[in-house]
Amino acid sequence: GQNIDQPTEMTATEGAIVQINCTYQTSGFNGLFWYQQHAGEAPTFLSYNVLDGLEEKGRFSSFLSRSKGYSYLLLKELQMKDSASYLCAVRGFSGGYNKLIFGAGTRLAVHP
Amino acid sequence: DGGITQSPKYLFRKEGQNVTLSCEQNLNHDAMYWYRQDPGQGLRLIYYSQIVNDFQKGDIAEGYSVSREKKESFPLTVTSAQKNPTAFYLCASSTGTGPEQYFGPGTRLTVT
């Protein structure tokens, strides 16, 4: 089957670093995405990994290990505006087409 | 500015009524998608369309219908057959070849 697991909630302090983990099981893996979603708003794209390793983009980095079915999103120098849900999504081949399977999201609260 | 628009942002309907949610994009994307988001759950795919005049059912298509008569537009009708229609509905689009999906701002539908 296809499944994505990520923690439901995390808290962190402004200025700190936080790592949000995601484990997945899927058939026909074709990439892993991280999206940020503020309450009541649309998800916005953060990162895409298709090969093993670390992708860095400013304060955000994402890591992928395909053999372990594991990814993490690393947020550095946390700001209050980083309080949001972070969605892990895996693109896999199922039912005859490529589709995104989303995890339930990790709600991050950044406090002063 | 290029982007995806969904209207209205909030929609209220009585049980037993059909309702149509609008989704328009001016990104010249071939592929469009409809997702449903419920509290504590990941986004679930309702329908998708890879090209004009063609669309396929996603994982939870029962009680929904779509049309794709124009490249820019992909309206979703929530019918009275949908047993639990109250949710946050998100429309997305992609080039069809690239991996990233871009999301609209969403429509929150409440059926009482």
mmCIF file of C-alpha atoms in Angstrom:
data_model
loop_
_atom_site.group_PDB
_atom_site.id
_atom_site.type_symbol
_atom_site.label_atom_id
_atom_site.label_comp_id
_atom_site.label_asym_id
_atom_site.label_seq_id
_atom_site.Cartn_x
_atom_site.Cartn_y
_atom_site.Cartn_z
ATOM 1 C CA GLY A 1 0.000 0.000 0.000
ATOM 2 C CA GLN A 2 0.919 3.647 0.084
ATOM 3 C CA ASN A 3 1.445 5.451 3.341
ATOM 4 C CA ILE A 4 3.101 8.608 4.628
ATOM 5 C CA ASP A 5 3.860 9.264 8.279
ATOM 6 C CA GLN A 6 4.913 12.516 9.871
ATOM 7 C CA PRO A 7 4.531 13.875 13.420
ATOM 8 C CA THR A 8 1.249 15.621 14.131
ATOM 9 C CA GLU A 9 2.643 18.585 16.055
ATOM 10 C CA MET A 10 5.988 20.158 16.956
ATOM 11 C CA THR A 11 7.011 23.247 18.863
ATOM 12 C CA ALA A 12 10.222 25.231 18.623
ATOM 13 C CA THR A 13 11.744 28.500 19.734
ATOM 14 C CA GLU A 14 12.337 31.524 17.540
ATOM 15 C CA GLY A 15 15.896 31.486 16.184
ATOM 16 C CA ALA A 16 16.314 27.747 16.707
ATOM 17 C CA ILE A 17 16.536 24.852 14.247
ATOM 18 C CA VAL A 18 13.806 22.243 13.803
ATOM 19 C CA GLN A 19 13.758 18.995 11.824
ATOM 20 C CA ILE A 20 10.465 17.536 10.609
ATOM 21 C CA ASN A 21 10.663 13.879 9.633
ATOM 22 C CA CYS A 22 8.644 11.994 7.053
ATOM 23 C CA THR A 23 8.633 8.263 6.337
ATOM 24 C CA TYR A 24 6.843 6.781 3.390
ATOM 25 C CA GLN A 25 5.884 3.587 1.618
ATOM 26 C CA THR A 26 4.879 3.843 -1.998
ATOM 27 C CA SER A 27 5.070 2.067 -5.319
ATOM 28 C CA GLY A 28 6.882 3.631 -8.254
ATOM 29 C CA PHE A 29 8.567 6.447 -6.311
ATOM 30 C CA ASN A 30 9.027 9.527 -8.462
ATOM 31 C CA GLY A 31 9.922 12.325 -6.079
ATOM 32 C CA LEU A 32 9.174 13.787 -2.661
ATOM 33 C CA PHE A 33 7.792 17.247 -1.990
ATOM 34 C CA TRP A 34 7.509 19.497 1.018
ATOM 35 C CA TYR A 35 4.788 22.146 1.136
ATOM 36 C CA GLN A 36 4.075 24.834 3.717
ATOM 37 C CA GLN A 37 0.461 25.625 4.550
ATOM 38 C CA HIS A 38 -0.718 28.435 6.798
ATOM 39 C CA ALA A 39 -4.121 27.918 8.384
ATOM 40 C CA GLY A 40 -6.942 28.374 5.892
ATOM 41 C CA GLU A 41 -4.590 29.036 3.002
ATOM 42 C CA ALA A 42 -3.222 27.153 0.011
ATOM 43 C CA PRO A 43 -0.119 24.969 0.325
ATOM 44 C CA THR A 44 2.988 26.611 -1.100
ATOM 45 C CA PHE A 45 5.874 24.636 -2.566
ATOM 46 C CA LEU A 46 9.063 24.455 -0.506
ATOM 47 C CA SER A 47 11.233 21.708 -1.952
ATOM 48 C CA TYR A 48 11.492 18.698 -4.228
ATOM 49 C CA ASN A 49 13.860 15.730 -3.878
ATOM 50 C CA VAL A 50 14.108 12.919 -6.376
ATOM 51 C CA LEU A 51 17.684 11.771 -5.703
ATOM 52 C CA ASP A 52 19.266 10.891 -2.364
ATOM 53 C CA GLY A 53 20.905 13.720 -0.507
ATOM 54 C CA LEU A 54 20.366 17.197 0.772
ATOM 55 C CA GLU A 55 18.782 20.082 -1.130
ATOM 56 C CA GLU A 56 19.382 23.490 0.423
ATOM 57 C CA LYS A 57 17.329 26.588 -0.271
ATOM 58 C CA GLY A 58 18.007 29.489 2.067
ATOM 59 C CA ARG A 59 16.779 28.710 5.587
ATOM 60 C CA PHE A 60 15.108 25.506 4.388
ATOM 61 C CA SER A 61 16.797 22.205 3.523
ATOM 62 C CA SER A 62 15.301 18.868 2.600
ATOM 63 C CA PHE A 63 16.930 15.458 2.735
ATOM 64 C CA LEU A 64 15.946 12.202 1.053
ATOM 65 C CA SER A 65 16.995 8.591 1.515
ATOM 66 C CA ARG A 66 15.117 6.424 -0.976
ATOM 67 C CA SER A 67 16.479 3.156 0.428
ATOM 68 C CA LYS A 68 15.097 4.027 3.867
ATOM 69 C CA GLY A 69 11.881 5.646 2.635
ATOM 70 C CA TYR A 70 12.789 8.690 4.700
ATOM 71 C CA SER A 71 12.949 12.433 4.308
ATOM 72 C CA TYR A 72 13.304 15.408 6.580
ATOM 73 C CA LEU A 73 12.731 19.125 6.292
ATOM 74 C CA LEU A 74 15.175 21.292 8.222
ATOM 75 C CA LEU A 75 14.216 24.848 9.112
ATOM 76 C CA LYS A 76 16.976 27.109 10.418
ATOM 77 C CA GLU A 77 16.827 30.483 12.183
ATOM 78 C CA LEU A 78 13.168 29.992 12.914
ATOM 79 C CA GLN A 79 10.879 32.975 12.640
ATOM 80 C CA MET A 80 7.381 33.439 14.030
ATOM 81 C CA LYS A 81 6.012 33.406 10.477
ATOM 82 C CA ASP A 82 7.262 29.810 10.115
ATOM 83 C CA SER A 83 4.370 28.706 12.329
ATOM 84 C CA ALA A 84 2.365 26.624 9.858
ATOM 85 C CA SER A 85 1.629 23.072 8.786
ATOM 86 C CA TYR A 86 4.288 21.297 6.755
ATOM 87 C CA LEU A 87 3.045 18.689 4.316
ATOM 88 C CA CYS A 88 5.173 15.830 3.043
ATOM 89 C CA ALA A 89 3.977 14.445 -0.301
ATOM 90 C CA VAL A 90 5.304 11.593 -2.374
ATOM 91 C CA ARG A 91 4.785 11.222 -6.097
ATOM 92 C CA GLY A 92 4.184 7.627 -7.039
ATOM 93 C CA PHE A 93 2.687 5.631 -9.842
ATOM 94 C CA SER A 94 -0.647 4.118 -8.965
ATOM 95 C CA GLY A 95 -3.843 3.297 -10.783
ATOM 96 C CA GLY A 96 -2.240 4.083 -14.134
ATOM 97 C CA TYR A 97 -1.006 7.572 -13.410
ATOM 98 C CA ASN A 98 1.495 9.601 -11.409
ATOM 99 C CA LYS A 99 -0.130 11.087 -8.362
ATOM 100 C CA LEU A 100 0.818 12.902 -5.192
ATOM 101 C CA ILE A 101 0.108 11.172 -1.890
ATOM 102 C CA PHE A 102 0.019 13.645 0.989
ATOM 103 C CA GLY A 103 0.787 13.065 4.622
ATOM 104 C CA ALA A 104 -1.553 14.574 7.211
ATOM 105 C CA GLY A 105 0.911 17.381 7.868
ATOM 106 C CA THR A 106 2.987 18.506 10.840
ATOM 107 C CA ARG A 107 1.712 21.559 12.673
ATOM 108 C CA LEU A 108 4.707 23.629 13.795
ATOM 109 C CA ALA A 109 4.323 26.286 16.474
ATOM 110 C CA VAL A 110 7.196 28.741 16.848
ATOM 111 C CA HIS A 111 7.226 30.665 20.116
ATOM 112 C CA PRO A 112 9.351 33.589 21.292
ATOM 113 C CA ASP B 1 0.009 38.116 -12.423
ATOM 114 C CA GLY B 2 -0.181 34.424 -13.261
ATOM 115 C CA GLY B 3 -1.902 32.150 -10.837
ATOM 116 C CA ILE B 4 -4.862 30.041 -9.847
ATOM 117 C CA THR B 5 -8.101 31.540 -8.603
ATOM 118 C CA GLN B 6 -10.895 29.784 -6.777
ATOM 119 C CA SER B 7 -14.196 31.317 -5.941
ATOM 120 C CA PRO B 8 -15.868 31.837 -3.652
ATOM 121 C CA LYS B 9 -13.609 31.563 -0.593
ATOM 122 C CA TYR B 10 -16.528 30.496 1.616
ATOM 123 C CA LEU B 11 -19.657 28.717 0.437
ATOM 124 C CA PHE B 12 -22.704 27.636 2.381
ATOM 125 C CA ARG B 13 -25.337 25.247 1.082
ATOM 126 C CA LYS B 14 -28.273 23.264 2.329
ATOM 127 C CA GLU B 15 -28.134 19.492 2.261
ATOM 128 C CA GLY B 16 -29.542 18.055 -0.951
ATOM 129 C CA GLN B 17 -28.353 20.885 -3.182
ATOM 130 C CA ASN B 18 -25.686 20.563 -5.834
ATOM 131 C CA VAL B 19 -22.974 23.217 -5.741
ATOM 132 C CA THR B 20 -20.237 24.111 -8.226
ATOM 133 C CA LEU B 21 -16.804 25.342 -7.183
ATOM 134 C CA SER B 22 -14.854 27.433 -9.641
ATOM 135 C CA CYS B 23 -11.165 27.013 -10.528
ATOM 136 C CA GLU B 24 -9.393 29.139 -13.132
ATOM 137 C CA GLN B 25 -5.692 29.305 -14.012
ATOM 138 C CA ASN B 26 -3.736 31.554 -16.360
ATOM 139 C CA LEU B 27 -0.455 29.673 -16.054
ATOM 140 C CA ASN B 28 -0.998 27.848 -19.345
ATOM 141 C CA HIS B 29 -0.772 24.560 -17.457
ATOM 142 C CA ASP B 30 -2.100 21.415 -19.083
ATOM 143 C CA ALA B 31 -2.864 19.457 -15.913
ATOM 144 C CA MET B 32 -5.378 20.433 -13.226
ATOM 145 C CA TYR B 33 -6.429 18.727 -10.010
ATOM 146 C CA TRP B 34 -9.060 18.876 -7.293
ATOM 147 C CA TYR B 35 -8.235 17.908 -3.721
ATOM 148 C CA ARG B 36 -10.242 17.748 -0.559
ATOM 149 C CA GLN B 37 -8.701 18.539 2.835
ATOM 150 C CA ASP B 38 -10.288 17.525 6.147
ATOM 151 C CA PRO B 39 -8.928 18.377 9.613
ATOM 152 C CA GLY B 40 -6.110 16.061 10.630
ATOM 153 C CA GLN B 41 -5.930 14.419 7.218
ATOM 154 C CA GLY B 42 -3.758 14.829 4.173
ATOM 155 C CA LEU B 43 -5.032 16.179 0.891
ATOM 156 C CA ARG B 44 -7.017 13.574 -1.031
ATOM 157 C CA LEU B 45 -7.359 13.624 -4.807
ATOM 158 C CA ILE B 46 -10.905 13.884 -6.150
ATOM 159 C CA TYR B 47 -10.419 14.305 -9.906
ATOM 160 C CA TYR B 48 -7.637 15.290 -12.229
ATOM 161 C CA SER B 49 -7.324 16.335 -15.856
ATOM 162 C CA GLN B 50 -4.177 16.115 -17.928
ATOM 163 C CA ILE B 51 -5.595 17.766 -21.019
ATOM 164 C CA VAL B 52 -8.694 19.587 -22.249
ATOM 165 C CA ASN B 53 -11.792 17.404 -22.671
ATOM 166 C CA ASP B 54 -10.276 14.601 -20.642
ATOM 167 C CA PHE B 55 -10.377 13.839 -16.920
ATOM 168 C CA GLN B 56 -9.970 10.878 -14.588
ATOM 169 C CA LYS B 57 -11.280 9.912 -11.169
ATOM 170 C CA GLY B 58 -8.973 10.215 -8.222
ATOM 171 C CA ASP B 59 -9.207 8.347 -4.952
ATOM 172 C CA ILE B 60 -12.486 9.835 -3.684
ATOM 173 C CA ALA B 61 -14.519 10.751 -6.788
ATOM 174 C CA GLU B 62 -17.884 9.430 -5.585
ATOM 175 C CA GLY B 63 -20.437 12.230 -5.290
ATOM 176 C CA TYR B 64 -18.387 14.666 -7.368
ATOM 177 C CA SER B 65 -18.289 15.593 -11.055
ATOM 178 C CA VAL B 66 -16.012 17.790 -13.181
ATOM 179 C CA SER B 67 -15.667 19.182 -16.686
ATOM 180 C CA ARG B 68 -12.667 20.447 -18.645
ATOM 181 C CA GLU B 69 -14.020 22.312 -21.645
ATOM 182 C CA LYS B 70 -11.295 24.960 -21.575
ATOM 183 C CA LYS B 71 -7.623 24.727 -20.644
ATOM 184 C CA GLU B 72 -8.013 27.502 -18.089
ATOM 185 C CA SER B 73 -11.027 26.169 -16.248
ATOM 186 C CA PHE B 74 -11.754 23.023 -14.200
ATOM 187 C CA PRO B 75 -15.002 23.420 -12.212
ATOM 188 C CA LEU B 76 -15.976 20.875 -9.565
ATOM 189 C CA THR B 77 -19.607 20.039 -8.783
ATOM 190 C CA VAL B 78 -20.371 18.617 -5.376
ATOM 191 C CA THR B 79 -23.585 16.670 -5.809
ATOM 192 C CA SER B 80 -26.210 15.709 -3.266
ATOM 193 C CA ALA B 81 -24.814 12.163 -3.474
ATOM 194 C CA GLN B 82 -21.660 13.211 -1.622
ATOM 195 C CA LYS B 83 -22.339 12.020 1.915
ATOM 196 C CA ASN B 84 -20.019 14.344 3.786
ATOM 197 C CA PRO B 85 -19.365 17.405 1.602
ATOM 198 C CA THR B 86 -18.259 19.892 4.268
ATOM 199 C CA ALA B 87 -14.515 20.369 3.707
ATOM 200 C CA PHE B 88 -11.795 22.639 2.366
ATOM 201 C CA TYR B 89 -11.444 22.181 -1.409
ATOM 202 C CA LEU B 90 -8.196 22.950 -3.178
ATOM 203 C CA CYS B 91 -7.578 23.212 -6.896
ATOM 204 C CA ALA B 92 -4.069 22.795 -8.314
ATOM 205 C CA SER B 93 -2.355 22.838 -11.672
ATOM 206 C CA SER B 94 0.937 21.707 -13.151
ATOM 207 C CA THR B 95 2.674 21.725 -16.480
ATOM 208 C CA GLY B 96 2.077 18.011 -16.746
ATOM 209 C CA THR B 97 5.739 17.324 -17.346
ATOM 210 C CA GLY B 98 7.257 19.162 -14.381
ATOM 211 C CA PRO B 99 6.771 17.724 -10.903
ATOM 212 C CA GLU B 100 5.463 20.726 -8.983
ATOM 213 C CA GLN B 101 1.798 21.491 -8.435
ATOM 214 C CA TYR B 102 0.626 25.038 -7.788
ATOM 215 C CA PHE B 103 -2.390 25.488 -5.543
ATOM 216 C CA GLY B 104 -5.257 27.938 -5.556
ATOM 217 C CA PRO B 105 -6.410 29.670 -2.339
ATOM 218 C CA GLY B 106 -9.149 27.119 -1.678
ATOM 219 C CA THR B 107 -12.899 27.148 -1.088
ATOM 220 C CA ARG B 108 -14.313 26.219 2.290
ATOM 221 C CA LEU B 109 -17.671 24.537 1.732
ATOM 222 C CA THR B 110 -20.132 24.118 4.576
ATOM 223 C CA VAL B 111 -23.263 22.046 4.031
ATOM 224 C CA THR B 112 -25.940 22.051 6.705
#
